[in-house]
Every structure is written in structure tokens, then in C-alpha cells.
PDB file of C-alpha atoms in Angstrom:
ATOM      1  CA  MET A   1      60.958  89.757  77.723  1.00  0.00           C
ATOM      2  CA  SER A   2      64.558  90.377  76.599  1.00  0.00           C
ATOM      3  CA  HIS A   3      67.442  91.044  78.991  1.00  0.00           C
ATOM      4  CA  ASP A   4      67.320  94.736  78.019  1.00  0.00           C
ATOM      5  CA  ASP A   5      63.576  94.902  78.691  1.00  0.00           C
ATOM      6  CA  THR A   6      64.101  93.285  82.080  1.00  0.00           C
ATOM      7  CA  ALA A   7      66.871  95.749  82.934  1.00  0.00           C
ATOM      8  CA  ASN A   8      64.684  98.670  81.857  1.00  0.00           C
ATOM      9  CA  ALA A   9      61.691  97.368  83.772  1.00  0.00           C
ATOM     10  CA  THR A  10      63.666  97.001  86.998  1.00  0.00           C
ATOM     11  CA  ALA A  11      65.585 100.272  86.714  1.00  0.00           C
ATOM     12  CA  THR A  12      62.902 102.294  88.471  1.00  0.00           C
ATOM     13  CA  THR A  13      61.330  99.762  90.828  1.00  0.00           C
ATOM     14  CA  PRO A  14      61.212 100.403  94.579  1.00  0.00           C
ATOM     15  CA  ALA A  15      63.781  97.609  95.014  1.00  0.00           C
ATOM     16  CA  ALA A  16      66.168  99.370  92.621  1.00  0.00           C
ATOM     17  CA  ALA A  17      65.650 102.650  94.459  1.00  0.00           C
ATOM     18  CA  ASP A  18      66.289 100.882  97.789  1.00  0.00           C
ATOM     19  CA  ALA A  19      69.475  99.329  96.387  1.00  0.00           C
ATOM     20  CA  ALA A  20      70.656 102.740  95.180  1.00  0.00           C
ATOM     21  CA  ALA A  21      69.872 104.257  98.578  1.00  0.00           C
ATOM     22  CA  GLY A  22      71.815 101.447 100.264  1.00  0.00           C
ATOM     23  CA  LEU A  23      74.769 102.047  97.958  1.00  0.00           C
ATOM     24  CA  TRP A  24      74.828 105.754  98.735  1.00  0.00           C
ATOM     25  CA  ASP A  25      74.298 105.177 102.465  1.00  0.00           C
ATOM     26  CA  THR A  26      77.371 102.930 102.382  1.00  0.00           C
ATOM     27  CA  VAL A  27      79.348 105.478 100.336  1.00  0.00           C
ATOM     28  CA  ASP A  28      78.414 108.164 102.874  1.00  0.00           C
ATOM     29  CA  ALA A  29      79.493 105.938 105.785  1.00  0.00           C
ATOM     30  CA  LEU A  30      82.788 105.034 104.104  1.00  0.00           C
ATOM     31  CA  TRP A  31      83.419 108.688 103.271  1.00  0.00           C
ATOM     32  CA  ALA A  32      82.728 109.774 106.867  1.00  0.00           C
ATOM     33  CA  SER A  33      85.040 107.089 108.247  1.00  0.00           C
ATOM     34  CA  LEU A  34      87.833 107.974 105.844  1.00  0.00           C
ATOM     35  CA  GLU A  35      87.314 111.711 106.306  1.00  0.00           C
ATOM     36  CA  ALA A  36      87.626 111.365 110.089  1.00  0.00           C
ATOM     37  CA  ARG A  37      91.021 109.662 109.691  1.00  0.00           C
ATOM     38  CA  GLN A  38      92.505 111.833 106.919  1.00  0.00           C
ATOM     39  CA  PRO A  39      95.859 113.301 107.867  1.00  0.00           C
ATOM     40  CA  ILE A  40      95.444 115.949 105.143  1.00  0.00           C
ATOM     41  CA  GLY A  41      92.155 117.731 104.572  1.00  0.00           C
ATOM     42  CA  GLY A  42      90.827 120.607 102.543  1.00  0.00           C
ATOM     43  CA  ARG A  43      91.789 121.075  98.921  1.00  0.00           C
ATOM     44  CA  GLU A  44      94.879 118.873  99.231  1.00  0.00           C
ATOM     45  CA  GLY A  45      92.777 116.080 100.711  1.00  0.00           C
ATOM     46  CA  LEU A  46      90.378 116.345  97.777  1.00  0.00           C
ATOM     47  CA  LEU A  47      93.252 116.170  95.302  1.00  0.00           C
ATOM     48  CA  LEU A  48      94.635 113.120  97.082  1.00  0.00           C
ATOM     49  CA  ALA A  49      91.216 111.435  96.953  1.00  0.00           C
ATOM     50  CA  VAL A  50      91.188 111.919  93.178  1.00  0.00           C
ATOM     51  CA  LEU A  51      94.785 110.651  92.897  1.00  0.00           C
ATOM     52  CA  LYS A  52      93.742 107.546  94.850  1.00  0.00           C
ATOM     53  CA  LEU A  53      91.502 106.759  91.895  1.00  0.00           C
ATOM     54  CA  SER A  54      94.556 106.649  89.610  1.00  0.00           C
ATOM     55  CA  GLU A  55      96.212 104.240  92.002  1.00  0.00           C
ATOM     56  CA  GLU A  56      93.185 101.920  91.880  1.00  0.00           C
ATOM     57  CA  VAL A  57      93.045 102.047  88.071  1.00  0.00           C
ATOM     58  CA  GLY A  58      96.741 101.089  88.029  1.00  0.00           C
ATOM     59  CA  GLU A  59      96.015  98.131  90.290  1.00  0.00           C
ATOM     60  CA  THR A  60      93.271  97.066  87.882  1.00  0.00           C
ATOM     61  CA  ALA A  61      95.722  97.230  84.972  1.00  0.00           C
ATOM     62  CA  GLN A  62      98.227  95.209  86.992  1.00  0.00           C
ATOM     63  CA  ALA A  63      95.561  92.565  87.673  1.00  0.00           C
ATOM     64  CA  VAL A  64      94.649  92.345  83.957  1.00  0.00           C
ATOM     65  CA  ILE A  65      98.317  91.942  83.028  1.00  0.00           C
ATOM     66  CA  GLY A  66      98.652  89.300  85.739  1.00  0.00           C
ATOM     67  CA  ALA A  67      95.478  87.470  84.679  1.00  0.00           C
ATOM     68  CA  THR A  68      96.617  87.299  81.060  1.00  0.00           C
ATOM     69  CA  GLY A  69     100.218  86.393  81.903  1.00  0.00           C
ATOM     70  CA  GLN A  70     101.520  89.326  79.866  1.00  0.00           C
ATOM     71  CA  ASN A  71     104.585  89.798  82.045  1.00  0.00           C
ATOM     72  CA  PRO A  72     106.876  86.934  80.948  1.00  0.00           C
ATOM     73  CA  ARG A  73     109.067  87.418  84.013  1.00  0.00           C
ATOM     74  CA  LYS A  74     106.157  86.862  86.407  1.00  0.00           C
ATOM     75  CA  GLY A  75     103.709  84.733  84.430  1.00  0.00           C
ATOM     76  CA  THR A  76     100.097  84.478  85.544  1.00  0.00           C
ATOM     77  CA  THR A  77      99.850  86.201  88.916  1.00  0.00           C
ATOM     78  CA  HIS A  78      96.187  87.194  89.117  1.00  0.00           C
ATOM     79  CA  SER A  79      92.764  85.772  88.326  1.00  0.00           C
ATOM     80  CA  TRP A  80      89.787  87.383  86.625  1.00  0.00           C
ATOM     81  CA  ASP A  81      88.187  87.457  90.078  1.00  0.00           C
ATOM     82  CA  ASP A  82      91.077  89.726  91.084  1.00  0.00           C
ATOM     83  CA  VAL A  83      90.275  91.979  88.113  1.00  0.00           C
ATOM     84  CA  GLN A  84      86.622  92.129  89.198  1.00  0.00           C
ATOM     85  CA  ALA A  85      87.639  93.070  92.743  1.00  0.00           C
ATOM     86  CA  GLU A  86      89.973  95.788  91.466  1.00  0.00           C
ATOM     87  CA  LEU A  87      87.225  97.200  89.240  1.00  0.00           C
ATOM     88  CA  CYS A  88      84.953  97.343  92.280  1.00  0.00           C
ATOM     89  CA  ASP A  89      87.701  99.221  94.132  1.00  0.00           C
ATOM     90  CA  VAL A  90      87.814 101.720  91.244  1.00  0.00           C
ATOM     91  CA  VAL A  91      84.050 102.252  91.502  1.00  0.00           C
ATOM     92  CA  PHE A  92      84.109 102.659  95.304  1.00  0.00           C
ATOM     93  CA  THR A  93      87.048 105.037  95.113  1.00  0.00           C
ATOM     94  CA  ALA A  94      85.390 107.131  92.406  1.00  0.00           C
ATOM     95  CA  LEU A  95      82.141 107.376  94.368  1.00  0.00           C
ATOM     96  CA  ILE A  96      83.994 108.340  97.533  1.00  0.00           C
ATOM     97  CA  ALA A  97      86.047 110.926  95.607  1.00  0.00           C
ATOM     98  CA  LEU A  98      82.804 112.359  94.218  1.00  0.00           C
ATOM     99  CA  ARG A  99      81.370 112.472  97.752  1.00  0.00           C
ATOM    100  CA  THR A 100      84.552 114.221  98.908  1.00  0.00           C
ATOM    101  CA  LEU A 101      83.991 116.841  96.224  1.00  0.00           C
ATOM    102  CA  THR A 102      80.316 117.429  96.978  1.00  0.00           C
ATOM    103  CA  PRO A 103      77.789 116.439  99.636  1.00  0.00           C
ATOM    104  CA  ASP A 104      75.268 116.230  96.745  1.00  0.00           C
ATOM    105  CA  ALA A 105      77.112 113.285  95.160  1.00  0.00           C
ATOM    106  CA  ARG A 106      73.880 111.259  94.826  1.00  0.00           C
ATOM    107  CA  LYS A 107      72.164 113.979  92.824  1.00  0.00           C
ATOM    108  CA  VAL A 108      75.249 114.811  90.752  1.00  0.00           C
ATOM    109  CA  PHE A 109      75.716 111.146  89.862  1.00  0.00           C
ATOM    110  CA  ALA A 110      72.016 110.571  89.075  1.00  0.00           C
ATOM    111  CA  ARG A 111      71.881 113.636  86.799  1.00  0.00           C
ATOM    112  CA  HIS A 112      75.060 112.625  84.988  1.00  0.00           C
ATOM    113  CA  LEU A 113      73.927 109.013  84.604  1.00  0.00           C
ATOM    114  CA  ASP A 114      70.651 110.254  83.156  1.00  0.00           C
ATOM    115  CA  ARG A 115      72.500 112.502  80.643  1.00  0.00           C
ATOM    116  CA  VAL A 116      74.837 109.689  79.587  1.00  0.00           C
ATOM    117  CA  ALA A 117      71.976 107.195  79.279  1.00  0.00           C
ATOM    118  CA  ARG A 118      69.874 109.546  77.176  1.00  0.00           C
ATOM    119  CA  ARG A 119      72.825 110.489  74.981  1.00  0.00           C
ATOM    120  CA  THR A 120      73.764 106.847  74.451  1.00  0.00           C
ATOM    121  CA  LEU A 121      70.367 105.113  74.461  1.00  0.00           C
ATOM    122  CA  GLY A 122      68.189 107.949  73.213  1.00  0.00           C
ATOM    123  CA  PRO A 123      64.478 107.740  73.899  1.00  0.00           C
ATOM    124  CA  THR A 124      64.788 104.114  75.077  1.00  0.00           C
ATOM    125  CA  ALA A 125      66.843 105.178  78.122  1.00  0.00           C
ATOM    126  CA  PRO A 126      65.159 104.053  81.331  1.00  0.00           C
ATOM    127  CA  PRO A 127      64.125 106.982  83.507  1.00  0.00           C
ATOM    128  CA  GLN A 128      66.359 107.365  86.532  1.00  0.00           C
ATOM    129  CA  PRO A 129      64.616 107.469  89.881  1.00  0.00           C
ATOM    130  CA  ALA A 130      65.171 110.612  91.880  1.00  0.00           C
ATOM    131  CA  PRO A 131      67.956 109.982  94.354  1.00  0.00           C
ATOM    132  CA  PRO A 132      66.729 109.608  97.911  1.00  0.00           C
ATOM    133  CA  GLU A 133      67.494 112.445 100.238  1.00  0.00           C
ATOM    134  CA  ALA A 134      70.446 111.844 102.518  1.00  0.00           C
ATOM    135  CA  SER A 135      69.376 111.378 106.103  1.00  0.00           C
TER     136      SER A 135
END
């Protein structure tokens, strides 16, 4: 079985669905914690959550520049592990921003992932499991 076949075979297993549920449960918990401590709410708070994403992308770019030593004044200041961590921060921030925008973030993300997968992979796209209902 090729790597792609393995990925497709595991995409809809109960373990994959449990992992997705765990991800979204964590996103919901992070969102609730952040939301409770936001000094600015409403529409402005939503806009700031989206702007936070730009900040994280900038930090990722800074880490790539630092990992490749592209700033001659500073030299190599970051590792590729730093880049990985910054990319994870981008993902978390995007998911939390999506959750800030809509309580149906799980469903919105699953539908969009399915559209992108089908557009990119065509009929070989693995079916996406229905997102679990938030508790």
C-alpha cells in the first residue's frame, strides 16, 4: 500500500474522527479561554483575531529568514524546528479566528476541506467524515 493509499484509508477511520474531535474540542477550549479575557469584543475583536493571523504569518517568515541565515546582520537565528512551531501557531490562530467568526467552525472547515480536496484530487479525494457535534 502506498503512502497515499494509507493516508486515504485512515482519513475516515474512527481514530481519525476522534483526532479531529479532539482538535476541535481543544480549539473550542482555547477560543473560550481567549474570549473570556479579550479586552475588545464584538466586531473589533473579530477583526483583531484575524489580524493576529497576519502577525503569526510574519513570525513564520522571520523564522524562515533566521533558519536560512538570510539576514547578514544577524546570521542564523532560528532552526527549522522554530519554523515548524511557527507554522503550528499559524494553524491554531487560523482555527481560533474561524471559531471566533462562527460557532459552526467545525462544519465550515469540513465542508471547505472537502471542496478543496475534491477540486484538487478529483474523484480520488478521500471522503471527509462528518464533523462531530459540539458538546
